[in-house]
Amino acid sequence: MAPAKRLDVPVQDLSLIRGIWEVRVKRHRQKQKKEQERMENSALIRIDQQWQYRIYCKSLKTKDLQRHLDPPTPCTGPPQDDLTVQTDSDRLIFRLEGDRWMDFPRELQWMTYLQEWCVRGTRIQQLPDVLSLFTQLTVLDIPKNAIRELPPDVGRLGELRWLNASYNRLRSVPPELGSCEKLQKLELAGNRSLSELPFELSSLKQLLHLDLAENSFVSIPVCALRMTNLQLLDLSANGLTDLPQDMDRLENLSTLFIHRNNLSYLPMCLPHIPSLKVVVVSGDLLTSIPTKLCSNPDIKFIRLYDKPISEDRRRRKEEGRRWRVQREEVQDSSDKEFMEAYLSSLQDRDTIPCSTTKVSFSCRL
């Protein structure tokens, strides 16, 4: 009987094999990322889009074709049409207004050269799927629409500087927005159901202006405390009951709006913010205020007092809000305009009044 043949089986450390494959996977992902960046920066895509746009224009009638092919002219007054493409200081701006719009126009997909969107007062509920193609977009101004969510593709707008999605129907913000590292101004006011921000927004180190007014926040988002260059923070008209004791981490903060909340005290760290210039609070519920905050001549400390109303009127007011959503949005915008005008009037004053009562007027015709 022939002897059995011996087989030498190599035995390797499993951790060593795993490490080898992890290195290979990492290199493969890096290669894919470089290829994707190369394709995004390639002129071939833009050339293809331009030719597709020309083909689309050939299918239009003569009148419509003239409107799309003529170079846009600067406009000093309001546009005559609710859909225009304008140049303003050598910037290409897309404007869309009017409640007859329920979706973006089809021809927008060929206008990837645009640098600004200004879409207001429409019934549009979602942004187009081609949003990621607008790599040159620096301003996305889309307030007072019916937008329910921001797509993850918004994180691919690497040149974005200003995002205004106020007075829509947002319930959340995508974590991918944290990839827009050049973002300087973020406005999310008036989205009633918005109550938190993803931690990934902590990477927005260049953000200077954060507006979260008229939402459902019960505390300051953690990511906001990590935005080290933040200069203006608006958390008015939320459900805040206290402020964190480490707010002095925002060393560049100059303006803080926290009125129309449920705050009964202010943290002792507020006067320690070296750049703080303006603090606006509601004085009705406040019982504890740092002495340094009131006595510091460099800080304009403004306490707003609302006229007290009866419980019956308060209940009727809450019930009426359910049926006057659009009217409430207009009123909230007026409140913000009032605060801007009021603060502007204080810039030239050496002193400010110890308290201010805001008075509303109405007349019936």
mmCIF file of C-alpha atoms in Angstrom:
data_model
loop_
_atom_site.group_PDB
_atom_site.id
_atom_site.type_symbol
_atom_site.label_atom_id
_atom_site.label_comp_id
_atom_site.label_asym_id
_atom_site.label_seq_id
_atom_site.Cartn_x
_atom_site.Cartn_y
_atom_site.Cartn_z
ATOM 1 C CA MET A 1 0.000 0.000 0.000
ATOM 2 C CA ALA A 2 1.449 3.297 -1.107
ATOM 3 C CA PRO A 3 2.108 5.839 1.640
ATOM 4 C CA ALA A 4 -0.373 8.727 1.861
ATOM 5 C CA LYS A 5 0.740 11.947 0.178
ATOM 6 C CA ARG A 6 1.494 14.772 2.593
ATOM 7 C CA LEU A 7 0.139 18.225 1.967
ATOM 8 C CA ASP A 8 1.757 21.309 3.460
ATOM 9 C CA VAL A 9 -0.972 23.785 4.416
ATOM 10 C CA PRO A 10 0.315 27.335 5.108
ATOM 11 C CA VAL A 11 -1.062 28.829 8.302
ATOM 12 C CA GLN A 12 -1.158 32.615 8.587
ATOM 13 C CA ASP A 13 -2.174 35.001 11.297
ATOM 14 C CA LEU A 14 -5.797 36.074 10.622
ATOM 15 C CA SER A 15 -5.128 39.619 11.836
ATOM 16 C CA LEU A 16 -2.282 39.903 9.322
ATOM 17 C CA ILE A 17 -4.541 38.794 6.475
ATOM 18 C CA ARG A 18 -7.257 41.209 7.568
ATOM 19 C CA GLY A 19 -4.749 44.054 7.692
ATOM 20 C CA ILE A 20 -3.607 43.311 4.143
ATOM 21 C CA TRP A 21 -7.162 43.393 2.819
ATOM 22 C CA GLU A 22 -8.004 46.554 4.762
ATOM 23 C CA VAL A 23 -5.061 48.296 3.081
ATOM 24 C CA ARG A 24 -6.255 47.089 -0.321
ATOM 25 C CA VAL A 25 -9.810 48.284 0.309
ATOM 26 C CA LYS A 26 -8.532 51.660 1.471
ATOM 27 C CA ARG A 27 -6.429 52.092 -1.657
ATOM 28 C CA HIS A 28 -9.356 51.073 -3.841
ATOM 29 C CA ARG A 29 -11.648 53.648 -2.181
ATOM 30 C CA GLN A 30 -9.026 56.358 -2.572
ATOM 31 C CA LYS A 31 -8.716 55.480 -6.249
ATOM 32 C CA GLN A 32 -12.503 55.658 -6.666
ATOM 33 C CA LYS A 33 -12.611 59.042 -4.909
ATOM 34 C CA LYS A 34 -9.876 60.463 -7.152
ATOM 35 C CA GLU A 35 -11.680 59.203 -10.244
ATOM 36 C CA GLN A 36 -14.940 60.764 -9.061
ATOM 37 C CA GLU A 37 -13.213 64.111 -8.426
ATOM 38 C CA ARG A 38 -11.586 63.917 -11.861
ATOM 39 C CA MET A 39 -14.967 63.343 -13.507
ATOM 40 C CA GLU A 40 -16.576 66.196 -11.562
ATOM 41 C CA ASN A 41 -13.810 68.599 -12.580
ATOM 42 C CA SER A 42 -13.760 67.395 -16.170
ATOM 43 C CA ALA A 43 -14.906 69.813 -18.855
ATOM 44 C CA LEU A 44 -16.523 66.972 -20.801
ATOM 45 C CA ILE A 45 -19.556 66.927 -18.501
ATOM 46 C CA ARG A 46 -20.112 70.670 -18.855
ATOM 47 C CA ILE A 47 -19.689 70.473 -22.640
ATOM 48 C CA ASP A 48 -22.205 67.641 -22.806
ATOM 49 C CA GLN A 49 -24.681 69.638 -20.697
ATOM 50 C CA GLN A 50 -24.288 72.675 -22.928
ATOM 51 C CA TRP A 51 -24.964 70.653 -26.075
ATOM 52 C CA GLN A 52 -27.950 68.951 -24.449
ATOM 53 C CA TYR A 53 -29.279 72.411 -23.606
ATOM 54 C CA ARG A 54 -28.866 73.524 -27.231
ATOM 55 C CA ILE A 55 -30.709 70.431 -28.420
ATOM 56 C CA TYR A 56 -33.497 71.200 -25.976
ATOM 57 C CA CYS A 57 -33.686 74.814 -27.208
ATOM 58 C CA LYS A 58 -34.136 73.582 -30.801
ATOM 59 C CA SER A 59 -37.372 71.910 -29.717
ATOM 60 C CA LEU A 60 -38.811 75.207 -28.445
ATOM 61 C CA LYS A 61 -40.939 77.635 -30.405
ATOM 62 C CA THR A 62 -39.368 80.809 -31.769
ATOM 63 C CA LYS A 63 -40.694 83.029 -28.962
ATOM 64 C CA ASP A 64 -39.544 80.699 -26.208
ATOM 65 C CA LEU A 65 -36.235 80.071 -27.973
ATOM 66 C CA GLN A 66 -35.482 83.796 -28.054
ATOM 67 C CA ARG A 67 -36.079 84.035 -24.284
ATOM 68 C CA HIS A 68 -33.671 81.177 -23.524
ATOM 69 C CA LEU A 69 -30.856 82.103 -25.939
ATOM 70 C CA ASP A 70 -30.713 85.873 -25.460
ATOM 71 C CA PRO A 71 -28.073 86.948 -22.910
ATOM 72 C CA PRO A 72 -29.719 88.029 -19.630
ATOM 73 C CA THR A 73 -29.709 91.738 -18.860
ATOM 74 C CA PRO A 74 -29.247 93.361 -15.449
ATOM 75 C CA CYS A 75 -32.529 94.097 -13.685
ATOM 76 C CA THR A 76 -32.871 96.872 -11.110
ATOM 77 C CA GLY A 77 -36.559 96.408 -10.299
ATOM 78 C CA PRO A 78 -38.721 93.360 -9.663
ATOM 79 C CA PRO A 79 -38.845 90.888 -12.573
ATOM 80 C CA GLN A 80 -41.834 91.089 -14.871
ATOM 81 C CA ASP A 81 -42.029 87.311 -15.157
ATOM 82 C CA ASP A 82 -41.934 84.866 -12.249
ATOM 83 C CA LEU A 83 -39.203 82.831 -13.967
ATOM 84 C CA THR A 84 -36.053 84.720 -14.909
ATOM 85 C CA VAL A 85 -32.314 84.258 -15.293
ATOM 86 C CA GLN A 86 -30.439 87.457 -14.493
ATOM 87 C CA THR A 87 -26.907 88.735 -14.168
ATOM 88 C CA ASP A 88 -26.044 90.809 -11.132
ATOM 89 C CA SER A 89 -22.407 91.869 -10.683
ATOM 90 C CA ASP A 90 -21.318 89.166 -13.151
ATOM 91 C CA ARG A 91 -23.266 86.501 -11.253
ATOM 92 C CA LEU A 92 -25.844 84.242 -12.904
ATOM 93 C CA ILE A 93 -29.020 84.128 -10.798
ATOM 94 C CA PHE A 94 -32.071 81.909 -11.278
ATOM 95 C CA ARG A 95 -35.301 83.421 -9.901
ATOM 96 C CA LEU A 96 -38.602 81.601 -9.483
ATOM 97 C CA GLU A 97 -41.610 83.099 -7.689
ATOM 98 C CA GLY A 98 -45.366 82.537 -7.549
ATOM 99 C CA ASP A 99 -47.671 79.951 -6.028
ATOM 100 C CA ARG A 100 -48.531 78.511 -9.444
ATOM 101 C CA TRP A 101 -45.192 76.670 -9.444
ATOM 102 C CA MET A 102 -45.453 73.155 -7.981
ATOM 103 C CA ASP A 103 -42.198 71.861 -9.477
ATOM 104 C CA PHE A 104 -38.987 73.220 -10.961
ATOM 105 C CA PRO A 105 -39.047 73.901 -14.732
ATOM 106 C CA ARG A 106 -37.559 71.235 -16.923
ATOM 107 C CA GLU A 107 -35.012 73.530 -18.565
ATOM 108 C CA LEU A 108 -33.298 74.127 -15.209
ATOM 109 C CA GLN A 109 -31.356 70.875 -15.589
ATOM 110 C CA TRP A 110 -29.359 72.412 -18.457
ATOM 111 C CA MET A 111 -28.435 75.565 -16.501
ATOM 112 C CA THR A 112 -25.681 74.029 -14.385
ATOM 113 C CA TYR A 113 -23.634 77.194 -14.856
ATOM 114 C CA LEU A 114 -25.905 79.052 -12.393
ATOM 115 C CA GLN A 115 -24.328 80.500 -9.266
ATOM 116 C CA GLU A 116 -27.426 81.521 -7.292
ATOM 117 C CA TRP A 117 -30.955 80.205 -6.851
ATOM 118 C CA CYS A 118 -33.705 82.469 -5.537
ATOM 119 C CA VAL A 119 -36.940 80.473 -5.235
ATOM 120 C CA ARG A 120 -39.664 82.054 -3.080
ATOM 121 C CA GLY A 121 -43.377 81.754 -2.452
ATOM 122 C CA THR A 122 -43.997 78.610 -4.504
ATOM 123 C CA ARG A 123 -45.720 75.325 -3.708
ATOM 124 C CA ILE A 124 -42.656 73.235 -4.557
ATOM 125 C CA GLN A 125 -42.188 70.359 -2.088
ATOM 126 C CA GLN A 126 -38.780 68.986 -3.059
ATOM 127 C CA LEU A 127 -35.549 70.051 -4.715
ATOM 128 C CA PRO A 128 -34.675 68.569 -8.133
ATOM 129 C CA ASP A 129 -32.679 65.358 -8.472
ATOM 130 C CA VAL A 130 -30.047 67.191 -10.555
ATOM 131 C CA LEU A 131 -29.068 69.483 -7.672
ATOM 132 C CA SER A 132 -25.619 67.888 -7.374
ATOM 133 C CA LEU A 133 -24.762 69.009 -10.943
ATOM 134 C CA PHE A 134 -24.764 72.683 -9.902
ATOM 135 C CA THR A 135 -21.186 72.611 -8.633
ATOM 136 C CA GLN A 136 -20.763 76.394 -9.040
ATOM 137 C CA LEU A 137 -23.733 77.234 -6.807
ATOM 138 C CA THR A 138 -22.804 79.630 -3.987
ATOM 139 C CA VAL A 139 -26.269 80.818 -2.874
ATOM 140 C CA LEU A 140 -29.317 78.589 -2.342
ATOM 141 C CA ASP A 141 -32.111 80.965 -1.315
ATOM 142 C CA ILE A 142 -35.342 78.909 -1.046
ATOM 143 C CA PRO A 143 -37.531 80.431 1.721
ATOM 144 C CA LYS A 144 -41.341 80.364 2.041
ATOM 145 C CA ASN A 145 -42.021 77.306 -0.097
ATOM 146 C CA ALA A 146 -43.421 73.883 0.849
ATOM 147 C CA ILE A 147 -40.126 71.961 0.848
ATOM 148 C CA ARG A 148 -40.303 68.931 3.130
ATOM 149 C CA GLU A 149 -36.652 67.834 3.105
ATOM 150 C CA LEU A 150 -33.198 68.763 1.926
ATOM 151 C CA PRO A 151 -31.674 65.947 -0.176
ATOM 152 C CA PRO A 152 -28.313 64.411 0.781
ATOM 153 C CA ASP A 153 -26.956 65.745 -2.536
ATOM 154 C CA VAL A 154 -26.834 69.203 -0.965
ATOM 155 C CA GLY A 155 -23.553 68.057 0.593
ATOM 156 C CA ARG A 156 -21.976 67.938 -2.870
ATOM 157 C CA LEU A 157 -22.314 71.707 -3.353
ATOM 158 C CA GLY A 158 -18.750 72.405 -2.360
ATOM 159 C CA GLU A 159 -18.858 76.118 -3.237
ATOM 160 C CA LEU A 160 -22.036 76.887 -1.270
ATOM 161 C CA ARG A 161 -21.720 79.985 0.947
ATOM 162 C CA TRP A 162 -25.329 80.754 1.909
ATOM 163 C CA LEU A 163 -28.282 78.417 2.451
ATOM 164 C CA ASN A 164 -31.672 79.911 3.334
ATOM 165 C CA ALA A 165 -34.419 77.300 3.801
ATOM 166 C CA SER A 166 -36.558 79.308 6.226
ATOM 167 C CA TYR A 167 -40.350 78.987 6.466
ATOM 168 C CA ASN A 168 -40.653 75.607 4.784
ATOM 169 C CA ARG A 169 -41.779 72.263 6.225
ATOM 170 C CA LEU A 170 -38.446 70.710 7.143
ATOM 171 C CA ARG A 171 -38.393 68.087 9.884
ATOM 172 C CA SER A 172 -34.678 67.300 9.733
ATOM 173 C CA VAL A 173 -31.406 68.368 8.141
ATOM 174 C CA PRO A 174 -29.200 65.838 6.288
ATOM 175 C CA PRO A 175 -25.802 65.078 7.875
ATOM 176 C CA GLU A 176 -24.248 65.519 4.415
ATOM 177 C CA LEU A 177 -24.693 69.286 4.795
ATOM 178 C CA GLY A 178 -21.609 69.176 7.001
ATOM 179 C CA SER A 179 -19.550 68.582 3.843
ATOM 180 C CA CYS A 180 -20.272 72.156 2.672
ATOM 181 C CA GLU A 181 -17.236 73.433 4.556
ATOM 182 C CA LYS A 182 -17.318 76.851 2.844
ATOM 183 C CA LEU A 183 -20.809 77.615 4.168
ATOM 184 C CA GLN A 184 -20.928 80.964 5.974
ATOM 185 C CA LYS A 185 -24.646 81.600 6.481
ATOM 186 C CA LEU A 186 -27.296 79.017 7.384
ATOM 187 C CA GLU A 187 -30.933 80.065 7.881
ATOM 188 C CA LEU A 188 -33.524 77.480 8.957
ATOM 189 C CA ALA A 189 -36.092 79.682 10.709
ATOM 190 C CA GLY A 190 -39.803 78.939 10.730
ATOM 191 C CA ASN A 191 -39.695 75.172 10.130
ATOM 192 C CA ARG A 192 -42.098 74.365 12.949
ATOM 193 C CA SER A 193 -41.186 70.672 13.359
ATOM 194 C CA LEU A 194 -37.408 71.091 13.256
ATOM 195 C CA SER A 195 -36.013 70.156 16.683
ATOM 196 C CA GLU A 196 -32.410 69.002 16.200
ATOM 197 C CA LEU A 197 -29.353 69.298 13.970
ATOM 198 C CA PRO A 198 -26.965 66.443 13.094
ATOM 199 C CA PHE A 199 -23.596 66.377 14.832
ATOM 200 C CA GLU A 200 -21.870 66.335 11.417
ATOM 201 C CA LEU A 201 -22.599 70.061 11.095
ATOM 202 C CA SER A 202 -19.787 70.596 13.613
ATOM 203 C CA SER A 203 -17.408 70.642 10.631
ATOM 204 C CA LEU A 204 -18.868 73.971 9.430
ATOM 205 C CA LYS A 205 -15.951 75.922 10.873
ATOM 206 C CA GLN A 206 -16.434 78.897 8.534
ATOM 207 C CA LEU A 207 -20.085 79.444 9.505
ATOM 208 C CA LEU A 208 -20.707 83.002 10.738
ATOM 209 C CA HIS A 209 -24.528 83.223 10.853
ATOM 210 C CA LEU A 210 -26.883 80.528 12.208
ATOM 211 C CA ASP A 211 -30.626 81.269 12.321
ATOM 212 C CA LEU A 212 -32.790 78.626 14.052
ATOM 213 C CA ALA A 213 -35.622 80.908 15.146
ATOM 214 C CA GLU A 214 -39.264 79.790 15.388
ATOM 215 C CA ASN A 215 -38.639 76.056 15.539
ATOM 216 C CA SER A 216 -39.003 73.373 18.240
ATOM 217 C CA PHE A 217 -35.530 73.266 19.791
ATOM 218 C CA VAL A 218 -35.514 72.575 23.528
ATOM 219 C CA SER A 219 -31.743 73.046 23.827
ATOM 220 C CA ILE A 220 -28.898 74.506 21.816
ATOM 221 C CA PRO A 221 -27.622 71.899 19.326
ATOM 222 C CA VAL A 222 -24.254 70.416 20.272
ATOM 223 C CA CYS A 223 -22.894 71.108 16.800
ATOM 224 C CA ALA A 224 -23.606 74.842 17.214
ATOM 225 C CA LEU A 225 -21.232 75.018 20.188
ATOM 226 C CA ARG A 226 -18.458 73.617 17.961
ATOM 227 C CA MET A 227 -18.851 76.277 15.253
ATOM 228 C CA THR A 228 -15.943 78.295 16.568
ATOM 229 C CA ASN A 229 -16.250 81.209 14.105
ATOM 230 C CA LEU A 230 -19.962 81.779 14.719
ATOM 231 C CA GLN A 231 -20.808 85.485 15.089
ATOM 232 C CA LEU A 232 -24.628 85.488 15.150
ATOM 233 C CA LEU A 233 -26.865 82.852 16.758
ATOM 234 C CA ASP A 234 -30.656 83.228 16.621
ATOM 235 C CA LEU A 235 -32.642 80.756 18.750
ATOM 236 C CA SER A 236 -35.643 82.976 19.418
ATOM 237 C CA ALA A 237 -39.183 81.563 19.606
ATOM 238 C CA ASN A 238 -38.208 77.993 20.463
ATOM 239 C CA GLY A 239 -38.730 75.933 23.606
ATOM 240 C CA LEU A 240 -35.450 76.607 25.410
ATOM 241 C CA THR A 241 -35.566 76.263 29.195
ATOM 242 C CA ASP A 242 -31.845 76.719 29.906
ATOM 243 C CA LEU A 243 -28.534 77.464 28.224
ATOM 244 C CA PRO A 244 -25.331 75.390 28.491
ATOM 245 C CA GLN A 245 -22.664 76.484 30.933
ATOM 246 C CA ASP A 246 -19.953 76.261 28.278
ATOM 247 C CA MET A 247 -21.343 78.816 25.833
ATOM 248 C CA ASP A 248 -18.144 80.807 26.227
ATOM 249 C CA ARG A 249 -16.625 78.304 23.771
ATOM 250 C CA LEU A 250 -18.138 80.535 21.073
ATOM 251 C CA GLU A 251 -15.324 83.054 21.368
ATOM 252 C CA ASN A 252 -16.335 85.016 18.252
ATOM 253 C CA LEU A 253 -20.046 85.310 19.060
ATOM 254 C CA SER A 254 -21.207 88.935 18.880
ATOM 255 C CA THR A 255 -25.033 88.713 18.635
ATOM 256 C CA LEU A 256 -27.316 86.324 20.531
ATOM 257 C CA PHE A 257 -31.111 86.207 20.112
ATOM 258 C CA ILE A 258 -32.828 84.043 22.748
ATOM 259 C CA HIS A 259 -36.112 85.922 23.297
ATOM 260 C CA ARG A 260 -39.540 84.251 23.198
ATOM 261 C CA ASN A 261 -38.330 81.138 25.034
ATOM 262 C CA ASN A 262 -38.935 79.755 28.528
ATOM 263 C CA LEU A 263 -35.671 80.891 30.115
ATOM 264 C CA SER A 264 -35.739 81.789 33.794
ATOM 265 C CA TYR A 265 -31.993 82.419 34.173
ATOM 266 C CA LEU A 266 -28.892 83.109 32.102
ATOM 267 C CA PRO A 267 -25.592 81.230 32.610
ATOM 268 C CA MET A 268 -22.673 82.951 34.291
ATOM 269 C CA CYS A 269 -20.441 82.203 31.293
ATOM 270 C CA LEU A 270 -22.200 84.669 28.945
ATOM 271 C CA PRO A 271 -20.249 87.785 30.050
ATOM 272 C CA HIS A 272 -17.017 85.828 29.489
ATOM 273 C CA ILE A 273 -17.517 85.769 25.714
ATOM 274 C CA PRO A 274 -14.995 88.449 24.671
ATOM 275 C CA SER A 275 -16.685 89.497 21.408
ATOM 276 C CA LEU A 276 -20.285 89.614 22.694
ATOM 277 C CA LYS A 277 -22.034 92.888 21.787
ATOM 278 C CA VAL A 278 -25.804 92.249 21.703
ATOM 279 C CA VAL A 279 -28.016 89.937 23.782
ATOM 280 C CA VAL A 280 -31.799 89.957 23.287
ATOM 281 C CA VAL A 281 -33.983 88.132 25.833
ATOM 282 C CA SER A 282 -37.580 88.102 27.014
ATOM 283 C CA GLY A 283 -37.736 89.706 30.410
ATOM 284 C CA ASP A 284 -41.104 88.303 31.515
ATOM 285 C CA LEU A 285 -39.767 85.052 33.034
ATOM 286 C CA LEU A 286 -36.160 85.956 33.814
ATOM 287 C CA THR A 287 -35.329 85.874 37.522
ATOM 288 C CA SER A 288 -31.533 85.480 37.480
ATOM 289 C CA ILE A 289 -29.163 87.510 35.298
ATOM 290 C CA PRO A 290 -25.354 87.753 35.650
ATOM 291 C CA THR A 291 -24.446 91.160 37.057
ATOM 292 C CA LYS A 292 -21.548 91.569 34.636
ATOM 293 C CA LEU A 293 -23.941 91.165 31.733
ATOM 294 C CA CYS A 294 -26.039 94.139 32.827
ATOM 295 C CA SER A 295 -23.178 96.374 33.920
ATOM 296 C CA ASN A 296 -20.857 95.837 30.963
ATOM 297 C CA PRO A 297 -20.990 99.022 28.812
ATOM 298 C CA ASP A 298 -19.748 97.109 25.762
ATOM 299 C CA ILE A 299 -22.773 94.784 25.706
ATOM 300 C CA LYS A 300 -26.231 95.937 24.628
ATOM 301 C CA PHE A 301 -28.460 93.806 26.871
ATOM 302 C CA ILE A 302 -32.053 94.095 25.601
ATOM 303 C CA ARG A 303 -35.051 92.749 27.517
ATOM 304 C CA LEU A 304 -38.332 92.559 25.630
ATOM 305 C CA TYR A 305 -41.608 92.529 27.567
ATOM 306 C CA ASP A 306 -44.795 91.271 25.953
ATOM 307 C CA LYS A 307 -48.121 92.660 27.046
ATOM 308 C CA PRO A 308 -49.785 89.973 29.218
ATOM 309 C CA ILE A 309 -52.968 88.472 27.825
ATOM 310 C CA SER A 310 -55.726 86.504 29.486
ATOM 311 C CA GLU A 311 -55.830 82.710 29.369
ATOM 312 C CA ASP A 312 -58.973 82.826 27.239
ATOM 313 C CA ARG A 313 -57.296 84.997 24.625
ATOM 314 C CA ARG A 314 -54.200 82.822 24.740
ATOM 315 C CA ARG A 315 -56.285 79.683 24.072
ATOM 316 C CA ARG A 316 -58.133 81.324 21.166
ATOM 317 C CA LYS A 317 -54.831 82.467 19.722
ATOM 318 C CA GLU A 318 -53.397 78.937 19.823
ATOM 319 C CA GLU A 319 -56.498 77.503 18.144
ATOM 320 C CA GLY A 320 -56.391 80.142 15.445
ATOM 321 C CA ARG A 321 -52.839 79.223 14.495
ATOM 322 C CA ARG A 322 -54.008 75.898 13.095
ATOM 323 C CA TRP A 323 -56.070 77.665 10.434
ATOM 324 C CA ARG A 324 -53.754 80.574 9.674
ATOM 325 C CA VAL A 325 -50.402 78.945 8.879
ATOM 326 C CA GLN A 326 -49.594 81.248 6.000
ATOM 327 C CA ARG A 327 -50.610 84.338 7.985
ATOM 328 C CA GLU A 328 -48.408 83.234 10.885
ATOM 329 C CA GLU A 329 -45.414 82.912 8.558
ATOM 330 C CA VAL A 330 -45.889 86.475 7.348
ATOM 331 C CA GLN A 331 -46.226 87.692 10.916
ATOM 332 C CA ASP A 332 -43.058 85.879 11.985
ATOM 333 C CA SER A 333 -41.139 87.485 9.131
ATOM 334 C CA SER A 334 -42.391 90.865 10.332
ATOM 335 C CA ASP A 335 -41.098 90.122 13.829
ATOM 336 C CA LYS A 336 -37.636 89.464 12.455
ATOM 337 C CA GLU A 337 -37.757 92.648 10.404
ATOM 338 C CA PHE A 338 -38.802 94.539 13.538
ATOM 339 C CA MET A 339 -35.803 93.201 15.457
ATOM 340 C CA GLU A 340 -33.412 94.102 12.636
ATOM 341 C CA ALA A 341 -34.779 97.646 12.464
ATOM 342 C CA TYR A 342 -34.716 98.018 16.250
ATOM 343 C CA LEU A 343 -31.113 96.864 16.557
ATOM 344 C CA SER A 344 -30.114 99.116 13.697
ATOM 345 C CA SER A 345 -31.579 102.092 15.583
ATOM 346 C CA LEU A 346 -29.453 101.205 18.627
ATOM 347 C CA GLN A 347 -26.127 101.217 16.821
ATOM 348 C CA ASP A 348 -25.693 104.970 17.163
ATOM 349 C CA ARG A 349 -26.807 105.123 20.800
ATOM 350 C CA ASP A 350 -24.440 105.189 23.729
ATOM 351 C CA THR A 351 -27.092 103.778 26.059
ATOM 352 C CA ILE A 352 -30.188 101.667 25.589
ATOM 353 C CA PRO A 353 -33.503 101.572 27.443
ATOM 354 C CA CYS A 354 -33.588 99.116 30.344
ATOM 355 C CA SER A 355 -36.636 97.401 28.798
ATOM 356 C CA THR A 356 -38.675 97.534 25.626
ATOM 357 C CA THR A 357 -42.343 96.743 25.077
ATOM 358 C CA LYS A 358 -43.196 95.760 21.534
ATOM 359 C CA VAL A 359 -46.573 97.134 20.472
ATOM 360 C CA SER A 360 -48.556 95.715 17.554
ATOM 361 C CA PHE A 361 -51.149 97.735 15.673
ATOM 362 C CA SER A 362 -53.981 96.384 13.577
ATOM 363 C CA CYS A 363 -56.871 98.027 11.835
ATOM 364 C CA ARG A 364 -60.076 96.645 10.418
ATOM 365 C CA LEU A 365 -61.392 98.074 7.157
#
